[in-house]
Amino acid sequence: MNAPAYNFAYLDEQSKRMIRRAILKAIAVPGYQVPFASREMPMPYGWGTGGVQVTAAILGPHDSLKVIDQGSDDTTNAVSIRKFFAKTAGVQTTTSTLKATVIQTRHRIPETPLREGQVLVFQVPIPEPLRFLEPRETETRRMHALADYGLMHVKLYEDIAQHGRIATTYAYPVKVEERYVMDPSPTPKFDNPKMHDCPALQLFGAGREKRIYAIPPYSNVVSLDFEDHPFERYRHDGKCALCGAVDSFLDELIMDDHGRRMFMCSDTEYCETRRALGNGAQGFSKATEAAPA
Amino acid sequence: MIGLGNERPLLAAQGLSKWYGRQLGCRDISFQVHEGEVLAVVGESGSGKSTLLQLLSTQLEPSAGRICYCMRDGITRDLAALSEAERRFLFRTDWGYVHQDPPLGLRMAVSAGANVGERLMAVGWRNYRRIRTTAVDWLDRVEIDSRRIDETPRTYSGGMRQRLQIARNLVTNPRLVFMDEPTGGLDVSVQARLLDLLRGIVAELGLAAVVVTHDLAVARLLSHRIMVMKGGEVIESGLTDQVLDDPREPYTQLLVSSVLPP
């Protein structure tokens, strides 16, 4: 298992130094996208190559790594990345949010509050929040430099005009430390408030787009909105069918062709912990809802 | 329209020249525009009109000469000395730029309301209802049916697009508007309506404008003063009716006489 053919955590030391420098710069300028020389990783783009490189650069031999994919510890992406680092770095892996020192995530922030000393690494597909409004990279960089962010509100305006409310549900833009507008990666907007004043360090890696950005601990993170259409968290109106949680972000599961559905925690570790403490499990039929007539 | 104590020009160009390598764009152009005054720049294709407009609106850097602009706080500043942030701010508050081709000046993928509201949001408006009310108000003023506020400009006709572009530019009450062939590419009846509208708005708001056009009728209807350009230089300038009715230079005489009778 501890194959000596690999350097610790797969990347060579020079590459890790380069990535660390980018990370330090990103922490120094919260929300700013730092370009870095993204390496080829032994997985396709879109599978978390950015996050993996950041994790590889910050991982030490005594770290305990947790990897989640859409909140779950046991989906393909999470399992393969966890195995990757178990093999190439020999670090301890865990599914416990409390015990982990480094958590790599795809599209969720754990329900269990993070603490000081932990690092949350996000996998980011498209780091540029203005991308779909302004396709020119030269122009978006200039807009960031001049804090020229009127365009971001054009998108929110358009949402309200078309849907009557801000219909953006994930990758909801935030402003970090009252300066840079940032894409929090495709996390549901339910998780946005968790980024504000978070004791843990949050790092974002985009492999294909070659960008790293960061939110240092206890930073001010504000979701953009209008005075008369304030930011609202969204969660399904229901409780987890397995653990009965009413405060967690829920996944919807369609049960059959008649539209019966059930909700359950997206964060599997949170759900399991609650069940181990004796919560929930109030019968299958109660938790499911009949299809609307 | 011109208030007391406003003898200072709003915009003053001194010795403006632009070379594209060895190719001349325009040479040694000096003039002034006062508040509430409309200046037309006419001339044939390639005479340097568009180069001049781009120099004035700081989209191009002049090879020689300078442009001074009297800011809202009454201080006249050299545009070349402004930081890019200041220049951008000027561009989205105090200035407007109406392109000949509306897609260049509009966001074609977002609704008309968002197009009009963009400048307001850029200067910090954060109240949806107020932004929308203002957008409806401006659509009314440029004679666009406000029920179409949530449609994208793709569904608009050419004339409507041009009017939307004007609304989008004027929503922050700019003091100076640059127009590059504002009626180009529109059919004659639509042109007439647009000109009527422009004339009304310019007079009502006391706008200063620099209008580049090859259409002498546009110049006659809109402008107070006129500059005739040829080969990159200004060959004649003066009051619009004076220049058009009594041209001095042979080229201007040719230009005026070459308008086709309907």
Coordinates of C-alpha atoms in Angstrom, one line a residue:
Chain A
M1 CA 0.0 0.0 0.0
N2 CA 2.7 2.5 1.0
A3 CA 4.2 2.5 -2.5
P4 CA 7.5 4.4 -2.5
A5 CA 7.0 5.1 -6.2
Y6 CA 4.9 8.1 -5.2
N7 CA 6.1 11.3 -3.5
F8 CA 4.1 12.0 -0.4
A9 CA 0.6 13.0 -1.5
Y10 CA 1.4 12.3 -5.2
L11 CA 2.7 15.7 -6.3
D12 CA 6.4 16.5 -6.3
E13 CA 7.7 19.0 -3.7
Q14 CA 8.2 21.8 -6.2
S15 CA 4.7 21.6 -7.4
K16 CA 3.4 21.6 -3.8
R17 CA 5.5 24.7 -3.0
M18 CA 4.1 26.5 -6.0
I19 CA 0.5 25.6 -5.0
R20 CA 1.2 26.7 -1.4
R21 CA 2.5 30.0 -2.5
A22 CA -0.8 30.5 -4.5
I23 CA -2.8 29.5 -1.4
L24 CA -0.9 32.0 0.8
K25 CA -1.6 34.7 -1.6
A26 CA -5.3 33.7 -1.8
I27 CA -5.5 33.8 2.0
A28 CA -3.9 37.3 2.0
V29 CA -6.4 38.6 -0.5
P30 CA -9.7 37.0 0.5
G31 CA -12.0 36.1 -2.4
Y32 CA -9.4 37.0 -5.0
Q33 CA -8.8 34.3 -7.7
V34 CA -5.0 33.5 -7.8
P35 CA -3.8 31.9 -11.0
F36 CA -1.6 28.9 -10.5
A37 CA 0.1 26.3 -12.7
S38 CA -2.4 23.5 -12.4
R39 CA -0.9 20.1 -12.8
E40 CA -2.2 17.0 -14.6
M41 CA -3.8 14.8 -12.1
P42 CA -4.6 11.1 -12.5
M43 CA -8.3 11.8 -12.9
P44 CA -10.4 13.7 -15.4
Y45 CA -11.2 17.4 -15.1
G46 CA -14.5 17.8 -13.4
W47 CA -13.7 15.1 -10.8
G48 CA -12.0 17.5 -8.4
T49 CA -8.5 18.0 -9.8
G50 CA -8.4 21.5 -8.3
G51 CA -9.4 20.4 -4.9
V52 CA -7.1 17.4 -5.0
Q53 CA -4.1 19.6 -5.8
V54 CA -4.9 22.0 -2.9
T55 CA -5.4 19.0 -0.5
A56 CA -2.1 17.5 -1.7
A57 CA -0.3 20.7 -1.0
I58 CA -1.6 21.2 2.5
L59 CA -1.7 17.6 3.7
G60 CA 0.7 16.5 6.4
P61 CA 1.5 13.0 7.6
H62 CA -0.6 13.5 10.8
D63 CA -3.7 14.9 9.1
S64 CA -6.9 13.1 9.1
L65 CA -8.8 13.4 5.8
K66 CA -12.5 13.4 5.1
V67 CA -13.9 13.6 1.6
I68 CA -17.5 14.3 0.8
D69 CA -19.4 14.4 -2.5
Q70 CA -22.7 16.2 -2.4
G71 CA -22.7 15.7 1.4
S72 CA -22.1 12.0 1.1
D73 CA -19.0 10.1 2.3
D74 CA -19.6 7.0 0.2
T75 CA -20.3 8.1 -3.4
T76 CA -17.8 7.4 -6.2
N77 CA -16.0 10.7 -6.1
A78 CA -15.5 10.7 -2.3
V79 CA -14.4 7.1 -2.1
S80 CA -11.9 7.4 -4.9
I81 CA -10.3 10.6 -3.7
R82 CA -10.1 9.2 -0.1
K83 CA -8.4 6.0 -1.4
F84 CA -6.1 8.1 -3.6
F85 CA -4.7 9.9 -0.6
A86 CA -4.7 6.8 1.6
K87 CA -2.5 5.3 -1.0
T88 CA -0.2 8.1 -2.0
A89 CA 0.1 9.9 1.4
G90 CA -0.7 7.1 3.8
V91 CA -2.8 9.5 5.9
Q92 CA -5.5 8.6 8.2
T93 CA -9.0 8.9 6.6
T94 CA -12.2 9.4 8.4
T95 CA -15.9 10.1 7.8
S96 CA -16.3 12.1 11.0
T97 CA -16.5 15.9 10.6
L98 CA -15.4 16.4 14.2
K99 CA -12.2 14.3 13.8
A100 CA -11.1 15.4 10.4
T101 CA -8.4 18.1 10.1
V102 CA -8.8 18.4 6.3
I103 CA -12.1 18.0 4.6
Q104 CA -12.3 18.0 0.8
T105 CA -15.8 18.7 -0.5
R106 CA -17.8 18.7 -3.6
H107 CA -20.8 21.0 -3.4
R108 CA -21.6 20.9 0.3
I109 CA -20.5 22.2 3.7
P110 CA -21.0 19.7 6.5
E111 CA -23.9 20.3 8.9
T112 CA -21.7 19.8 12.0
P113 CA -20.1 23.2 12.7
L114 CA -16.5 23.5 11.7
R115 CA -13.9 24.5 14.3
E116 CA -10.6 26.3 14.4
G117 CA -7.7 24.4 12.9
Q118 CA -9.8 22.6 10.3
V119 CA -9.4 23.3 6.6
L120 CA -12.3 22.9 4.2
V121 CA -11.2 22.4 0.5
F122 CA -13.8 23.0 -2.2
Q123 CA -13.7 21.5 -5.7
V124 CA -14.6 24.3 -8.1
P125 CA -15.7 23.8 -11.7
I126 CA -16.0 27.5 -12.7
P127 CA -14.4 30.0 -10.4
E128 CA -15.6 33.1 -12.1
P129 CA -19.0 34.4 -10.8
L130 CA -19.3 36.8 -13.7
R131 CA -18.6 34.2 -16.4
F132 CA -22.1 33.7 -17.8
L133 CA -22.7 37.4 -17.9
E134 CA -19.4 38.5 -19.3
P135 CA -17.6 35.9 -21.4
R136 CA -14.3 37.9 -21.8
E137 CA -11.7 36.9 -19.1
T138 CA -9.8 40.1 -19.7
E139 CA -13.0 42.1 -19.0
T140 CA -14.0 40.1 -15.8
R141 CA -10.5 40.5 -14.4
R142 CA -10.8 44.3 -14.9
M143 CA -14.2 44.3 -13.3
H144 CA -12.8 42.5 -10.2
A145 CA -9.8 44.9 -10.1
L146 CA -12.2 47.9 -10.2
A147 CA -14.9 46.3 -8.0
D148 CA -17.2 47.0 -10.9
Y149 CA -20.0 44.5 -9.8
G150 CA -23.2 46.1 -11.2
L151 CA -23.5 43.2 -13.5
M152 CA -23.8 40.6 -10.7
H153 CA -27.0 42.4 -9.6
V154 CA -28.3 42.4 -13.2
K155 CA -28.4 38.6 -12.9
L156 CA -30.3 38.7 -9.6
Y157 CA -32.7 41.4 -11.1
E158 CA -33.3 39.1 -14.0
D159 CA -34.1 36.3 -11.7
I160 CA -36.8 38.3 -9.9
A161 CA -38.2 39.7 -13.1
Q162 CA -38.6 36.2 -14.6
H163 CA -39.5 34.2 -11.5
G164 CA -40.7 36.7 -8.9
R165 CA -37.9 35.9 -6.5
I166 CA -34.1 35.2 -6.6
A167 CA -34.2 31.8 -8.2
T168 CA -30.5 31.1 -8.0
T169 CA -30.3 28.1 -5.7
Y170 CA -26.7 27.1 -5.9
A171 CA -23.4 28.9 -6.7
Y172 CA -25.1 31.9 -5.2
P173 CA -22.6 34.9 -5.4
V174 CA -21.1 36.3 -2.2
K175 CA -19.0 39.3 -1.3
V176 CA -15.9 38.5 0.8
E177 CA -14.6 41.1 3.3
E178 CA -16.6 43.8 1.4
R179 CA -14.3 43.6 -1.6
Y180 CA -14.3 40.6 -4.0
V181 CA -17.4 39.0 -5.3
M182 CA -16.8 35.3 -5.3
D183 CA -18.5 32.1 -6.5
P184 CA -18.8 29.8 -3.5
S185 CA -18.6 26.8 -6.0
P186 CA -21.9 25.0 -6.7
T187 CA -22.9 24.6 -3.0
P188 CA -26.6 25.1 -2.4
K189 CA -27.4 28.6 -1.1
F190 CA -28.5 26.9 2.1
D191 CA -24.7 26.6 2.9
N192 CA -23.9 30.3 2.2
P193 CA -24.4 31.5 5.8
K194 CA -22.1 28.8 7.1
M195 CA -19.2 30.6 5.2
H196 CA -19.7 33.8 7.2
D197 CA -17.5 34.0 10.3
C198 CA -16.5 30.4 9.9
P199 CA -13.7 29.4 12.4
A200 CA -12.2 27.0 9.7
L201 CA -10.0 28.0 6.8
Q202 CA -11.9 27.6 3.5
L203 CA -9.8 27.0 0.3
F204 CA -11.2 26.7 -3.3
G205 CA -9.3 24.9 -6.1
A206 CA -10.3 25.0 -9.7
G207 CA -8.0 22.6 -11.7
R208 CA -9.2 23.2 -15.3
E209 CA -9.5 26.9 -14.8
K210 CA -6.2 27.1 -12.9
R211 CA -7.4 29.3 -10.0
I212 CA -7.2 29.1 -6.2
Y213 CA -9.1 31.4 -3.9
A214 CA -9.7 31.4 -0.1
I215 CA -11.8 32.6 2.8
P216 CA -9.6 33.0 5.9
P217 CA -11.2 32.1 9.3
Y218 CA -13.7 34.5 10.7
S219 CA -14.1 36.4 7.5
N220 CA -17.1 38.5 6.6
V221 CA -19.1 36.7 3.8
V222 CA -22.3 38.3 2.6
S223 CA -24.7 36.9 0.0
L224 CA -25.7 39.5 -2.6
D225 CA -29.3 40.5 -2.6
F226 CA -31.8 43.4 -2.9
E227 CA -33.2 45.4 0.0
D228 CA -36.7 44.4 -0.9
H229 CA -35.7 40.8 -1.9
P230 CA -33.3 39.8 0.8
F231 CA -31.2 36.6 0.6
E232 CA -33.1 33.6 1.8
R233 CA -31.8 30.1 2.6
Y234 CA -33.7 27.3 0.9
R235 CA -34.4 23.9 2.2
H236 CA -37.2 21.4 1.4
D237 CA -40.1 21.8 3.7
G238 CA -39.9 18.5 5.5
K239 CA -37.8 16.4 7.8
C240 CA -35.3 13.6 7.2
A241 CA -37.0 10.3 6.9
L242 CA -34.1 8.5 8.5
C243 CA -33.1 10.7 11.5
G244 CA -35.9 13.2 11.7
A245 CA -33.7 16.3 11.4
V246 CA -35.5 19.5 10.6
D247 CA -32.5 21.7 10.3
S248 CA -30.3 19.9 7.8
F249 CA -30.2 20.3 4.0
L250 CA -32.4 17.5 2.5
D251 CA -32.1 15.4 -0.6
E252 CA -35.3 14.5 -2.4
L253 CA -35.7 10.9 -3.4
I254 CA -38.5 9.9 -5.8
M255 CA -39.9 6.5 -4.7
D256 CA -42.1 5.3 -7.5
D257 CA -43.9 6.3 -10.7
H258 CA -46.8 7.9 -8.7
G259 CA -44.7 10.7 -7.4
R260 CA -44.2 9.5 -3.9
R261 CA -41.0 11.0 -2.5
M262 CA -39.0 11.0 0.6
F263 CA -36.5 13.4 2.0
M264 CA -33.3 12.6 3.8
C265 CA -30.2 14.4 5.0
S266 CA -27.7 15.2 2.3
D267 CA -24.9 15.0 4.9
T268 CA -24.7 11.3 5.5
E269 CA -22.3 11.5 8.5
Y270 CA -24.6 14.0 10.2
C271 CA -27.6 11.7 9.7
E272 CA -25.7 8.6 10.9
T273 CA -24.5 10.4 14.0
R274 CA -28.0 11.5 14.9
R275 CA -29.4 8.0 14.4
A276 CA -26.6 6.6 16.6
L277 CA -27.8 9.0 19.3
G278 CA -31.3 7.5 19.0
N279 CA -33.1 10.1 16.8
G280 CA -35.6 9.6 14.0
A281 CA -36.6 6.4 12.4
Q282 CA -40.3 7.1 12.7
G283 CA -41.5 4.6 10.1
F284 CA -41.3 4.7 6.3
S285 CA -45.0 5.5 5.5
K286 CA -45.1 8.6 7.8
A287 CA -42.0 10.1 6.2
T288 CA -43.1 9.8 2.7
E289 CA -45.7 12.1 1.2
A290 CA -48.5 11.3 -1.2
A291 CA -48.2 12.8 -4.6
P292 CA -50.1 16.0 -5.1
A293 CA -53.4 15.3 -6.7
Chain B
M1 CA -30.5 76.0 -21.1
I2 CA -27.0 77.3 -20.3
G3 CA -27.0 78.5 -16.8
L4 CA -25.3 81.6 -15.5
G5 CA -21.7 81.3 -14.6
N6 CA -21.2 78.3 -16.9
E7 CA -19.0 79.9 -19.4
R8 CA -16.5 77.2 -18.7
P9 CA -16.8 74.5 -21.4
L10 CA -18.0 71.0 -20.4
L11 CA -15.6 69.3 -22.7
A12 CA -12.5 70.9 -24.3
A13 CA -10.3 69.2 -26.8
Q14 CA -6.9 70.8 -27.7
G15 CA -4.7 69.7 -30.6
L16 CA -6.1 66.1 -30.7
S17 CA -4.2 63.8 -33.1
K18 CA -4.3 60.1 -33.6
W19 CA -1.9 58.1 -35.8
Y20 CA -2.5 54.4 -36.4
G21 CA 1.2 53.7 -37.1
R22 CA 1.8 55.7 -40.3
Q23 CA -1.9 55.9 -41.0
L24 CA -3.5 59.2 -40.0
G25 CA -6.7 58.9 -37.9
C26 CA -7.2 62.6 -37.2
R27 CA -5.0 65.6 -36.9
D28 CA -4.8 68.7 -34.6
I29 CA -8.5 69.0 -33.7
S30 CA -9.5 71.6 -31.1
F31 CA -13.0 72.5 -30.0
Q32 CA -15.3 73.0 -27.1
V33 CA -18.7 71.7 -26.1
H34 CA -20.7 73.6 -23.5
E35 CA -23.4 72.3 -21.2
G36 CA -26.7 71.7 -23.1
E37 CA -25.0 72.1 -26.5
V38 CA -25.3 69.6 -29.3
L39 CA -22.3 69.3 -31.7
A40 CA -22.5 67.4 -34.9
V41 CA -19.5 65.9 -36.6
V42 CA -20.1 65.3 -40.3
G43 CA -18.0 64.0 -43.1
E44 CA -17.6 61.1 -45.4
S45 CA -16.5 57.6 -44.5
G46 CA -12.9 57.5 -43.4
S47 CA -12.7 61.2 -42.6
G48 CA -11.8 60.4 -38.9
K49 CA -15.2 61.0 -37.3
S50 CA -15.3 57.7 -35.4
T51 CA -11.7 58.0 -34.4
L52 CA -12.5 61.4 -32.9
L53 CA -15.5 60.1 -31.0
Q54 CA -13.4 57.2 -29.6
L55 CA -10.7 59.7 -28.5
L56 CA -13.2 61.9 -26.8
S57 CA -14.8 59.0 -24.9
T58 CA -11.3 57.7 -23.9
Q59 CA -11.7 54.4 -25.7
L60 CA -8.6 55.3 -27.7
E61 CA -5.5 57.1 -26.4
P62 CA -4.6 60.2 -28.5
S63 CA -1.1 60.4 -30.1
A64 CA -1.0 64.1 -29.2
G65 CA -3.2 66.7 -27.6
R66 CA -5.5 66.6 -24.5
I67 CA -9.1 66.5 -23.5
C68 CA -10.4 68.3 -20.4
Y69 CA -13.8 67.6 -18.9
C70 CA -15.6 69.6 -16.2
M71 CA -16.6 67.1 -13.6
R72 CA -19.9 67.4 -11.6
D73 CA -18.0 69.0 -8.7
G74 CA -17.1 71.8 -11.1
I75 CA -13.4 70.9 -11.3
T76 CA -12.0 70.6 -14.8
R77 CA -9.7 67.6 -15.2
D78 CA -7.5 66.2 -17.9
L79 CA -9.1 62.9 -18.9
A80 CA -5.7 61.2 -19.5
A81 CA -4.9 61.9 -15.8
L82 CA -8.0 60.0 -14.5
S83 CA -7.5 56.6 -13.1
E84 CA -9.3 53.8 -14.9
A85 CA -11.8 53.4 -12.0
E86 CA -12.7 57.1 -12.3
R87 CA -13.0 56.9 -16.0
R88 CA -15.3 53.9 -15.7
F89 CA -17.4 55.7 -13.1
L90 CA -17.6 58.7 -15.4
F91 CA -18.7 56.5 -18.2
R92 CA -21.6 54.9 -16.3
T93 CA -22.8 58.0 -14.6
D94 CA -22.0 61.3 -16.3
W95 CA -21.6 60.0 -19.9
G96 CA -23.6 58.0 -22.3
Y97 CA -22.5 56.3 -25.5
V98 CA -25.0 55.3 -28.2
H99 CA -23.6 52.9 -30.7
Q100 CA -24.8 52.7 -34.3
D101 CA -25.3 49.0 -33.8
P102 CA -27.6 48.4 -30.8
P103 CA -26.2 44.9 -29.9
L104 CA -22.9 46.7 -29.1
G105 CA -24.5 48.9 -26.5
L106 CA -27.0 46.5 -25.1
R107 CA -26.9 43.1 -23.3
M108 CA -29.0 41.1 -25.7
A109 CA -29.4 38.1 -23.4
V110 CA -31.1 40.0 -20.5
S111 CA -34.4 41.7 -20.3
A112 CA -35.1 45.3 -21.3
G113 CA -35.6 46.2 -17.6
A114 CA -32.2 44.8 -16.6
N115 CA -30.6 46.7 -19.5
V116 CA -32.0 49.9 -18.2
G117 CA -31.3 49.1 -14.6
E118 CA -27.7 48.0 -15.1
R119 CA -26.2 51.4 -14.6
L120 CA -28.3 52.1 -11.5
M121 CA -27.2 48.8 -10.0
A122 CA -23.6 49.7 -10.9
V123 CA -23.8 52.9 -8.9
G124 CA -25.2 51.1 -5.9
W125 CA -29.0 50.9 -6.2
R126 CA -30.2 47.9 -4.3
N127 CA -33.9 48.3 -4.2
Y128 CA -35.6 46.1 -6.8
R129 CA -38.9 48.0 -6.8
R130 CA -37.2 51.4 -7.3
I131 CA -35.0 50.1 -10.1
R132 CA -38.0 48.6 -11.8
T133 CA -40.2 51.7 -11.4
T134 CA -37.4 53.8 -12.9
A135 CA -37.0 51.4 -15.8
V136 CA -40.7 51.5 -16.6
D137 CA -40.6 55.3 -16.5
W138 CA -37.7 55.4 -19.0
L139 CA -39.3 52.8 -21.3
D140 CA -42.3 55.1 -21.4
R141 CA -40.2 58.1 -22.2
V142 CA -38.6 56.4 -25.1
E143 CA -42.0 55.1 -26.3
I144 CA -41.5 51.4 -25.6
D145 CA -44.5 49.6 -24.3
S146 CA -43.7 48.9 -20.7
R147 CA -45.5 45.6 -20.8
R148 CA -42.5 44.4 -22.8
I149 CA -40.1 45.2 -20.0
D150 CA -39.3 41.5 -19.3
E151 CA -38.5 40.6 -22.9
T152 CA -35.0 40.6 -24.2
P153 CA -34.0 43.1 -26.9
R154 CA -33.7 40.1 -29.2
T155 CA -37.5 40.3 -29.6
Y156 CA -37.3 44.0 -30.3
S157 CA -37.3 45.7 -33.7
G158 CA -34.3 47.8 -34.8
G159 CA -35.9 51.1 -33.9
M160 CA -37.0 49.8 -30.5
R161 CA -33.5 48.5 -29.8
Q162 CA -32.0 51.9 -30.6
R163 CA -34.6 53.6 -28.3
L164 CA -33.8 51.0 -25.5
Q165 CA -30.1 51.8 -25.9
I166 CA -30.9 55.5 -25.4
A167 CA -33.0 54.8 -22.3
R168 CA -30.2 52.6 -20.9
N169 CA -27.7 55.5 -21.4
L170 CA -29.8 58.3 -20.0
V171 CA -31.1 56.6 -16.9
T172 CA -28.4 58.0 -14.7
N173 CA -29.0 61.6 -16.0
P174 CA -25.7 62.0 -17.8
R175 CA -24.5 65.4 -18.8
L176 CA -22.8 64.4 -22.0
V177 CA -23.8 61.8 -24.6
F178 CA -21.7 60.5 -27.5
M179 CA -23.7 59.2 -30.4
D180 CA -22.2 57.3 -33.3
E181 CA -24.6 57.4 -36.2
P182 CA -27.7 57.0 -33.9
T183 CA -30.1 56.6 -36.9
G184 CA -27.9 54.5 -39.1
G185 CA -29.4 51.4 -40.4
L186 CA -33.0 52.4 -39.6
D187 CA -35.6 53.0 -42.2
V188 CA -36.7 56.5 -42.9
S189 CA -40.0 56.7 -40.9
V190 CA -38.3 55.1 -37.9
Q191 CA -35.4 57.5 -38.2
A192 CA -37.8 60.4 -38.1
R193 CA -39.5 59.2 -35.0
L194 CA -36.2 58.5 -33.3
L195 CA -34.9 61.9 -34.2
D196 CA -38.0 63.5 -32.8
L197 CA -37.6 61.6 -29.6
L198 CA -33.9 62.4 -29.3
R199 CA -34.6 66.1 -29.9
G200 CA -37.2 66.1 -27.2
I201 CA -35.1 64.4 -24.6
V202 CA -32.0 66.4 -25.4
A203 CA -33.9 69.6 -24.9
E204 CA -35.8 68.4 -21.9
L205 CA -32.7 67.2 -20.0
G206 CA -30.3 69.9 -21.2
L207 CA -27.9 67.3 -22.5
A208 CA -24.7 68.1 -24.2
A209 CA -24.1 65.7 -27.0
V210 CA -21.4 65.0 -29.7
V211 CA -23.2 63.3 -32.6
V212 CA -21.2 61.7 -35.3
T213 CA -23.2 61.3 -38.5
H214 CA -22.8 61.3 -42.3
D215 CA -26.5 62.3 -42.6
L216 CA -26.7 66.0 -42.9
A217 CA -30.5 65.9 -42.1
V218 CA -29.7 64.4 -38.7
A219 CA -27.1 67.1 -38.1
R220 CA -29.6 69.8 -39.1
L221 CA -32.4 68.5 -36.9
L222 CA -30.3 67.7 -33.8
S223 CA -27.3 70.0 -33.5
H224 CA -26.6 73.6 -32.6
R225 CA -23.1 73.6 -34.1
I226 CA -21.4 71.5 -36.7
M227 CA -17.9 70.4 -37.6
V228 CA -17.1 69.2 -41.1
M229 CA -14.2 66.7 -41.3
K230 CA -12.2 65.6 -44.3
G231 CA -9.0 63.5 -44.4
G232 CA -8.7 63.5 -40.6
E233 CA -8.9 67.3 -40.3
V234 CA -11.7 69.7 -39.4
I235 CA -12.1 71.9 -42.5
E236 CA -15.1 74.0 -41.5
S237 CA -17.1 74.6 -38.3
G238 CA -19.8 76.9 -37.1
L239 CA -23.5 77.2 -36.4
T240 CA -25.4 74.3 -38.1
D241 CA -27.8 76.4 -40.2
Q242 CA -25.0 78.7 -41.2
V243 CA -22.7 76.0 -42.4
L244 CA -25.4 74.0 -44.1
D245 CA -27.1 76.9 -45.8
D246 CA -24.0 78.9 -46.6
P247 CA -21.1 76.6 -46.9
R248 CA -17.7 78.2 -47.3
E249 CA -15.4 75.4 -48.2
P250 CA -15.7 73.7 -51.6
Y251 CA -15.9 70.3 -50.0
T252 CA -18.7 71.3 -47.7
Q253 CA -20.5 72.8 -50.7
L254 CA -20.1 69.5 -52.5
L255 CA -21.4 67.6 -49.4
V256 CA -24.4 69.8 -49.0
S257 CA -25.3 69.7 -52.7
S258 CA -24.9 65.9 -52.9
V259 CA -27.9 65.2 -50.7
L260 CA -30.4 63.4 -52.9
P261 CA -33.8 65.2 -53.2
P262 CA -36.6 62.9 -52.1

